[in-house]
Structure formats: C-alpha cells, structure tokens
C-alpha cells in the first residue's frame, strides 16, 4: 500500500509541470542576472615558445654529471631545463619587471602588488615547446595589459639569460672534448690492465712445460687466437704492440715474450694515468668558469631555442551569461527535485511510516 502511495505522490508532483517549469525559469533568471550583479572575471592568455635542441643535448652526456645539481640522465636534464624556464617565468624577478612595466605605462593595473600578480597569474605546458601564460582579473583591459606585460618581461629575461648561456658554449665544447679524451684513456687503461692480467695467466701456464722444448703447435695456435682477440676488442690500434715470436720458438722464448708484453702494458697504464691526470687538471681549471656561467644564466643552457615573440593575447570571460543561465536552470530543477522529495517524505511520515 505504501509503495502505491509513493507512486501516486510522485505522479501528482510530475503532473504539476508548471511548478517544474517555474523552478527552472526562476533558476535561469537568477543565473542570467548574476553576471550583471557580480561580473565574472576575464582570462587573458599569451603563449611563449622555447624549445630544446635534442641533438645538442645528446652531446652533453659527458657534461651533465659535472653540474652541481646533477640530473640523473638526459631525460631528467631535458625536464630540468624546461622546469627552469617555468621557474624563471614565475620568478619574483620577472613579476617585479612586469609590475615595473605596468607602472611606466601608467596602466590601470599599476596598483597591483606582487602578491596580487601571483594570485592572478598561472602557467602551464600547452604544446611542444609552448608555455601558456594566463592572467585572471576582474577587468578585461586590466587582464590584457598584465598578460602583455608579463609576456614581455618573461621573454626579455629568457633572452637575456640565453645570451649569457651562449657565451659559455665554448666552455661546454671544451669540457666535452676533455671528457671524451678522458673516457678514451680509461678504455685504453682498462685494456692494458686486462692484457697484463692475462699475461700472468699465460706465464703460469707456460711454466708447466720445459723451457728448452719447442712450443706445442696447439698452444701456439691458442696464443695467436688470444693476440687476435686483444687486437679486435681494443678501441685503439694494438698491431705493433704484439710482436709474437715464431711458431718454432721455445717455451722459454714465449715466456720471456709474455713477460716483456706484461711490462710494456704496465708502463702503458702508468703513462695513461699520467695523461688522464693532466686532462683532469685542465678540466678543473675550466670548471669555475663553467659554474659561473651556469649561475649567471640561472641554469639555462644554449640548447634552448627561444622563438621571436609574436604571440597575440586572447581574452575571454571565464563564465558567460549563457553558462550562468544554463547552470541556474539546472540548479532550479535540482531545487524542485529536493523539494518534492522532502514533501513526499513528510506525507509518508504523516501516514505512520
């Protein structure tokens, strides 16, 4: 019985369509009036393009680890560079320059404070290489003026920092060249250490045979294979390093040859370590200049490409009259639903359930 009463009450409410329409129209009217009583703020949008030269970044594999705040890898380096751009565009320095430009132009926005500007401004990554600068303020002209001033101040600051960074390009290249040379010396050192260790194994192996007897043909073949393997796996020429004795030479001759080869390898290691030390000293002398230009450019590198400032500021009201009207009508419908639910519930209670 109760379910039928509920259905009857619901049908009765739905049949009163004029009340539904009245609530919707009232809500729409309120929504239509609100923008005139409390106008929606305006959003001005400007774009700034600053991309990254991926090919040149890939050349920085040997430079990146030298940064005082070391990115973990090349991808982290790219993200770090782009984050630096966003941090600079939203820095106090750029915002203060924005406010200064507004005051010099006798703009209506010259009374804005740094805190006001921070609340009104926002930035986000919009597309490949494009940062979108947004300013939300009550007045249309004010939002456009501030967005334009922010774009000009941000573009000028990025251009200034990148100009400083480009002066350090030669330092980048020099450090890169030194690190490449050090890397090659390390490879050579590792190879000679491996040869020395292997020679010890061969000397021990040959010690099992009589020194006066000719070397076994099978072992001679193994030695030739070993020599060929050392030559093929080296990143540098080793042909002149291995002057292997003839096939009919004695075991003692080959033992002496391995001893001589081992001695030459160990001397090569000492020489390589000396050359590496010289290169590291040269690099250490350059590093202060490297760190200085990084500080002066706030970490921005010459890998970034700033395109000419040709963006046109777009402006729109965040909420239009139509949106308010539709929203108001939906709220009116929701209010009718809530009122109907309360009325049906109260009638149900009055029947003792």
Coordinates of C-alpha atoms in Angstrom, one line a residue:
X1 CA 0.0 0.0 0.0
X2 CA 2.8 2.4 0.9
X3 CA 4.5 1.8 -2.5
X4 CA 1.3 2.8 -4.3
X5 CA 1.1 6.0 -2.2
X6 CA 4.6 6.9 -3.1
X7 CA 3.8 6.3 -6.8
X8 CA 0.7 8.4 -6.5
X9 CA 2.6 11.2 -4.8
X10 CA 5.3 11.1 -7.4
X11 CA 2.8 11.2 -10.3
X12 CA 1.0 14.0 -8.7
X13 CA 4.2 16.0 -8.4
X14 CA 5.1 15.3 -12.1
X15 CA 1.7 16.3 -13.2
X16 CA 2.3 19.7 -11.7
X17 CA 4.6 20.5 -14.7
X18 CA 4.1 24.2 -14.2
X19 CA 5.9 24.1 -10.9
X20 CA 8.8 22.3 -12.6
X21 CA 8.9 24.9 -15.3
X22 CA 8.6 27.7 -12.7
X23 CA 11.6 26.4 -10.8
X24 CA 13.7 26.1 -14.0
X25 CA 12.7 29.5 -15.2
X26 CA 13.4 31.1 -11.8
X27 CA 16.8 29.4 -11.7
X28 CA 17.6 30.5 -15.2
X29 CA 16.5 34.1 -14.4
X30 CA 18.8 34.2 -11.3
X31 CA 21.7 32.8 -13.4
X32 CA 21.0 35.4 -16.1
X33 CA 21.1 38.2 -13.6
X34 CA 24.2 37.1 -11.6
X35 CA 26.8 38.2 -14.3
X36 CA 25.4 41.7 -14.2
X37 CA 25.4 41.9 -10.4
X38 CA 28.7 40.1 -9.9
X39 CA 30.5 40.0 -13.3
X40 CA 32.8 37.0 -14.0
X41 CA 36.5 37.8 -14.2
X42 CA 38.4 37.8 -17.5
X43 CA 41.1 35.4 -18.5
X44 CA 43.9 36.8 -20.8
X45 CA 46.1 34.2 -22.5
X46 CA 49.6 34.6 -24.1
X47 CA 51.9 32.0 -25.5
X48 CA 55.7 31.9 -25.4
X49 CA 57.7 29.3 -27.4
X50 CA 61.0 28.0 -26.1
X51 CA 62.1 24.5 -27.3
X52 CA 65.2 22.4 -26.7
X53 CA 67.8 21.2 -29.3
X54 CA 67.7 17.5 -28.6
X55 CA 70.7 16.7 -30.8
X56 CA 72.9 19.1 -28.9
X57 CA 71.6 17.8 -25.6
X58 CA 72.7 14.3 -26.6
X59 CA 76.2 15.7 -26.9
X60 CA 76.1 16.8 -23.3
X61 CA 76.3 13.2 -21.9
X62 CA 79.8 13.9 -20.5
X63 CA 79.0 17.4 -19.3
X64 CA 75.7 16.8 -17.4
X65 CA 77.4 14.9 -14.5
X66 CA 79.5 18.0 -13.8
X67 CA 76.5 20.1 -12.8
X68 CA 76.4 20.9 -9.1
X69 CA 72.8 19.8 -9.0
X70 CA 73.3 16.7 -11.1
X71 CA 70.4 15.5 -13.2
X72 CA 70.2 11.7 -13.3
X73 CA 70.2 11.3 -17.1
X74 CA 69.5 13.0 -20.4
X75 CA 65.7 12.8 -20.0
X76 CA 66.0 14.3 -16.5
X77 CA 68.2 17.0 -17.9
X78 CA 65.7 18.0 -20.5
X79 CA 62.9 18.1 -17.9
X80 CA 65.1 20.1 -15.6
X81 CA 65.8 22.7 -18.3
X82 CA 62.1 23.1 -19.1
X83 CA 61.3 23.4 -15.4
X84 CA 63.9 26.1 -15.1
X85 CA 62.0 28.0 -17.8
X86 CA 58.8 27.8 -15.9
X87 CA 60.5 28.8 -12.6
X88 CA 62.1 31.8 -14.3
X89 CA 58.8 33.0 -15.9
X90 CA 57.1 32.8 -12.5
X91 CA 60.1 34.2 -10.5
X92 CA 59.9 37.4 -8.4
X93 CA 62.4 39.0 -10.8
X94 CA 60.1 38.6 -13.8
X95 CA 56.9 39.6 -11.9
X96 CA 58.6 42.7 -10.5
X97 CA 59.7 43.6 -14.0
X98 CA 56.1 43.1 -15.1
X99 CA 54.8 45.5 -12.4
X100 CA 57.5 48.0 -13.3
X101 CA 56.5 47.9 -16.9
X102 CA 52.8 48.5 -15.9
X103 CA 53.8 51.5 -13.8
X104 CA 55.9 53.0 -16.5
X105 CA 53.0 52.7 -18.9
X106 CA 50.7 54.4 -16.4
X107 CA 48.4 51.3 -16.6
X108 CA 45.2 50.9 -14.6
X109 CA 47.0 47.8 -13.2
X110 CA 49.9 49.8 -11.7
X111 CA 48.4 49.4 -8.2
X112 CA 48.8 45.6 -8.3
X113 CA 51.1 44.1 -5.8
X114 CA 53.5 41.2 -6.2
X115 CA 51.1 39.1 -4.2
X116 CA 48.1 40.2 -6.4
X117 CA 50.0 39.3 -9.5
X118 CA 50.9 35.8 -8.2
X119 CA 47.3 35.1 -7.5
X120 CA 46.2 36.3 -10.9
X121 CA 48.9 34.5 -12.9
X122 CA 49.3 30.9 -14.0
X123 CA 51.5 29.0 -16.4
X124 CA 51.4 25.5 -17.9
X125 CA 52.8 23.5 -20.7
X126 CA 50.4 23.8 -23.6
X127 CA 52.1 22.1 -26.6
X128 CA 55.6 21.1 -27.7
X129 CA 57.8 24.0 -26.7
X130 CA 54.9 26.3 -25.9
X131 CA 54.2 27.7 -22.5
X132 CA 50.8 29.3 -21.9
X133 CA 50.7 32.4 -19.7
X134 CA 47.3 33.1 -18.1
X135 CA 46.1 36.1 -16.2
X136 CA 42.7 36.2 -14.5
X137 CA 41.5 39.7 -13.3
X138 CA 38.1 41.4 -12.9
X139 CA 38.5 43.9 -15.8
X140 CA 39.1 42.9 -19.4
X141 CA 41.5 45.7 -20.2
X142 CA 43.4 45.0 -17.0
X143 CA 43.8 41.3 -17.7
X144 CA 45.1 42.0 -21.2
X145 CA 47.6 44.7 -20.0
X146 CA 49.0 42.4 -17.3
X147 CA 49.3 39.4 -19.7
X148 CA 51.1 41.5 -22.3
X149 CA 53.5 43.0 -19.7
X150 CA 54.2 39.5 -18.2
X151 CA 54.9 38.1 -21.7
X152 CA 57.3 41.0 -22.5
X153 CA 59.1 40.8 -19.1
X154 CA 59.4 36.9 -19.3
X155 CA 60.6 36.9 -22.9
X156 CA 63.2 39.6 -22.2
X157 CA 64.5 37.8 -19.2
X158 CA 64.8 34.4 -21.0
X159 CA 66.5 36.2 -24.0
X160 CA 69.0 37.8 -21.6
X161 CA 69.8 34.5 -19.8
X162 CA 70.2 32.6 -23.0
X163 CA 72.5 35.3 -24.4
X164 CA 74.7 34.7 -21.3
X165 CA 74.5 31.0 -21.8
X166 CA 75.6 31.2 -25.4
X167 CA 78.8 32.8 -24.2
X168 CA 79.5 29.6 -22.3
X169 CA 79.1 27.4 -25.4
X170 CA 82.9 27.3 -26.0
X171 CA 83.4 26.1 -22.4
X172 CA 80.8 23.4 -22.9
X173 CA 82.6 22.2 -26.0
X174 CA 86.0 22.3 -24.4
X175 CA 84.8 20.3 -21.4
X176 CA 83.0 17.8 -23.7
X177 CA 86.3 17.3 -25.7
X178 CA 88.3 16.8 -22.5
X179 CA 85.8 14.3 -21.1
X180 CA 85.8 12.4 -24.4
X181 CA 89.6 12.2 -24.2
X182 CA 89.5 11.0 -20.6
X183 CA 86.9 8.4 -21.5
X184 CA 89.2 7.0 -24.2
X185 CA 92.2 7.0 -21.9
X186 CA 90.2 5.0 -19.4
X187 CA 89.2 2.4 -22.0
X188 CA 92.9 2.1 -23.0
X189 CA 94.0 1.8 -19.4
X190 CA 91.4 -1.0 -18.8
X191 CA 92.6 -2.8 -21.9
X192 CA 96.2 -2.7 -20.9
X193 CA 95.3 -3.9 -17.4
X194 CA 93.4 -6.8 -18.9
X195 CA 96.4 -7.7 -21.1
X196 CA 98.8 -7.6 -18.1
X197 CA 96.5 -9.8 -16.1
X198 CA 96.2 -12.2 -19.0
X199 CA 99.9 -12.3 -19.5
X200 CA 100.3 -13.5 -15.9
X201 CA 98.0 -16.4 -16.6
X202 CA 99.9 -17.3 -19.8
X203 CA 103.3 -17.2 -17.9
X204 CA 101.8 -19.6 -15.2
X205 CA 100.5 -21.9 -17.9
X206 CA 103.9 -22.0 -19.8
X207 CA 105.7 -22.7 -16.5
X208 CA 104.2 -26.2 -16.7
X209 CA 106.4 -27.0 -19.7
X210 CA 110.2 -27.4 -20.1
X211 CA 111.7 -24.1 -21.1
X212 CA 114.1 -25.6 -23.8
X213 CA 111.4 -27.5 -25.6
X214 CA 109.6 -26.1 -28.7
X215 CA 106.2 -24.7 -28.1
X216 CA 103.4 -27.1 -28.8
X217 CA 101.6 -26.2 -32.1
X218 CA 98.2 -26.3 -30.4
X219 CA 99.3 -23.9 -27.7
X220 CA 100.9 -21.6 -30.3
X221 CA 97.5 -21.5 -32.1
X222 CA 95.8 -20.6 -28.8
X223 CA 98.3 -17.7 -28.3
X224 CA 97.7 -16.4 -31.8
X225 CA 94.0 -16.5 -31.2
X226 CA 94.4 -14.7 -27.9
X227 CA 96.5 -12.0 -29.6
X228 CA 93.9 -11.6 -32.4
X229 CA 91.2 -11.3 -29.8
X230 CA 93.1 -8.5 -27.9
X231 CA 93.5 -6.6 -31.2
X232 CA 89.9 -6.9 -32.3
X233 CA 88.4 -5.9 -29.0
X234 CA 90.5 -2.8 -28.4
X235 CA 89.2 0.6 -29.2
X236 CA 92.7 1.6 -30.5
X237 CA 95.4 0.0 -32.6
X238 CA 97.4 -2.8 -31.0
X239 CA 99.0 -4.4 -34.1
X240 CA 102.5 -3.0 -33.3
X241 CA 102.1 -4.0 -29.6
X242 CA 102.0 -7.7 -30.2
X243 CA 105.3 -8.8 -32.0
X244 CA 104.7 -12.5 -31.4
X245 CA 107.6 -15.0 -31.7
X246 CA 107.8 -17.5 -34.5
X247 CA 106.0 -20.9 -34.3
X248 CA 109.2 -23.0 -33.7
X249 CA 110.5 -20.9 -30.9
X250 CA 111.0 -22.4 -27.4
X251 CA 108.7 -22.2 -24.4
X252 CA 111.3 -20.0 -22.7
X253 CA 111.2 -17.5 -25.6
X254 CA 107.4 -17.2 -25.3
X255 CA 107.6 -16.9 -21.5
X256 CA 110.1 -14.0 -22.0
X257 CA 107.8 -12.5 -24.6
X258 CA 104.9 -12.6 -22.3
X259 CA 107.0 -11.0 -19.5
X260 CA 108.0 -8.2 -21.9
X261 CA 104.5 -7.7 -23.1
X262 CA 103.3 -7.5 -19.5
X263 CA 106.0 -5.0 -18.6
X264 CA 105.0 -2.8 -21.7
X265 CA 101.3 -3.0 -20.7
X266 CA 102.1 -1.9 -17.1
X267 CA 104.2 1.0 -18.5
X268 CA 101.4 2.0 -20.8
X269 CA 99.0 2.1 -17.8
X270 CA 101.3 4.4 -15.9
X271 CA 101.6 6.7 -19.0
X272 CA 97.8 6.7 -19.5
X273 CA 97.2 7.6 -15.8
X274 CA 99.7 10.5 -16.2
X275 CA 97.9 11.8 -19.3
X276 CA 94.5 11.4 -17.6
X277 CA 95.7 13.4 -14.6
X278 CA 96.8 16.3 -17.0
X279 CA 93.4 16.3 -18.7
X280 CA 91.6 16.4 -15.3
X281 CA 93.7 19.3 -14.1
X282 CA 92.9 21.2 -17.4
X283 CA 89.2 20.4 -16.8
X284 CA 89.3 21.5 -13.2
X285 CA 90.8 24.9 -14.3
X286 CA 87.8 25.4 -16.6
X287 CA 85.1 24.3 -14.2
X288 CA 84.9 27.6 -12.2
X289 CA 84.1 29.4 -15.4
X290 CA 81.6 26.6 -16.2
X291 CA 79.8 27.0 -12.9
X292 CA 79.9 30.8 -13.1
X293 CA 78.1 31.0 -16.4
X294 CA 75.6 28.4 -15.2
X295 CA 74.9 30.7 -12.2
X296 CA 74.7 33.8 -14.4
X297 CA 72.3 32.1 -16.8
X298 CA 70.3 30.5 -13.9
X299 CA 71.0 27.1 -15.3
X300 CA 69.6 27.7 -18.8
X301 CA 71.8 26.3 -21.5
X302 CA 72.4 27.2 -25.1
X303 CA 70.4 24.1 -26.0
X304 CA 67.2 26.1 -25.6
X305 CA 65.7 27.9 -28.6
X306 CA 63.6 31.0 -27.9
X307 CA 61.4 31.9 -30.9
X308 CA 60.5 35.5 -31.7
X309 CA 57.7 37.0 -29.5
X310 CA 54.8 37.1 -32.0
X311 CA 52.0 35.8 -29.7
X312 CA 48.7 37.7 -29.7
X313 CA 46.9 37.9 -26.3
X314 CA 43.5 36.3 -26.3
X315 CA 40.9 37.3 -23.7
X316 CA 37.6 35.8 -22.7
X317 CA 35.2 36.0 -19.7
X318 CA 35.6 32.8 -17.6
X319 CA 31.9 32.3 -17.3
X320 CA 29.5 33.7 -19.9
X321 CA 25.9 34.8 -19.4
X322 CA 24.7 31.7 -21.2
X323 CA 26.7 29.4 -18.9
X324 CA 25.2 31.1 -15.9
X325 CA 21.7 30.8 -17.3
X326 CA 22.1 27.1 -18.0
X327 CA 23.7 26.5 -14.6
X328 CA 20.9 28.4 -12.9
X329 CA 18.2 26.4 -14.7
X330 CA 19.8 23.1 -13.6
X331 CA 20.0 24.4 -10.1
X332 CA 16.3 25.3 -10.3
X333 CA 15.5 21.7 -11.4
X334 CA 17.6 20.3 -8.6
X335 CA 15.8 22.5 -6.1
X336 CA 12.4 21.2 -7.3
X337 CA 13.6 17.6 -7.0
X338 CA 14.8 18.2 -3.5
X339 CA 11.5 20.0 -2.5
X340 CA 9.5 17.2 -4.0
X341 CA 11.5 14.5 -2.2
X342 CA 11.0 16.3 1.2
X343 CA 7.3 16.7 0.6
X344 CA 6.8 13.1 -0.3
X345 CA 8.8 12.0 2.7
X346 CA 6.8 14.2 5.1
X347 CA 3.5 12.8 3.7
X348 CA 4.7 9.3 4.2
X349 CA 5.6 10.1 7.8
X350 CA 2.1 11.6 8.4
X351 CA 0.6 8.2 7.4
X352 CA 2.5 6.5 10.1
X353 CA 5.5 5.1 8.1

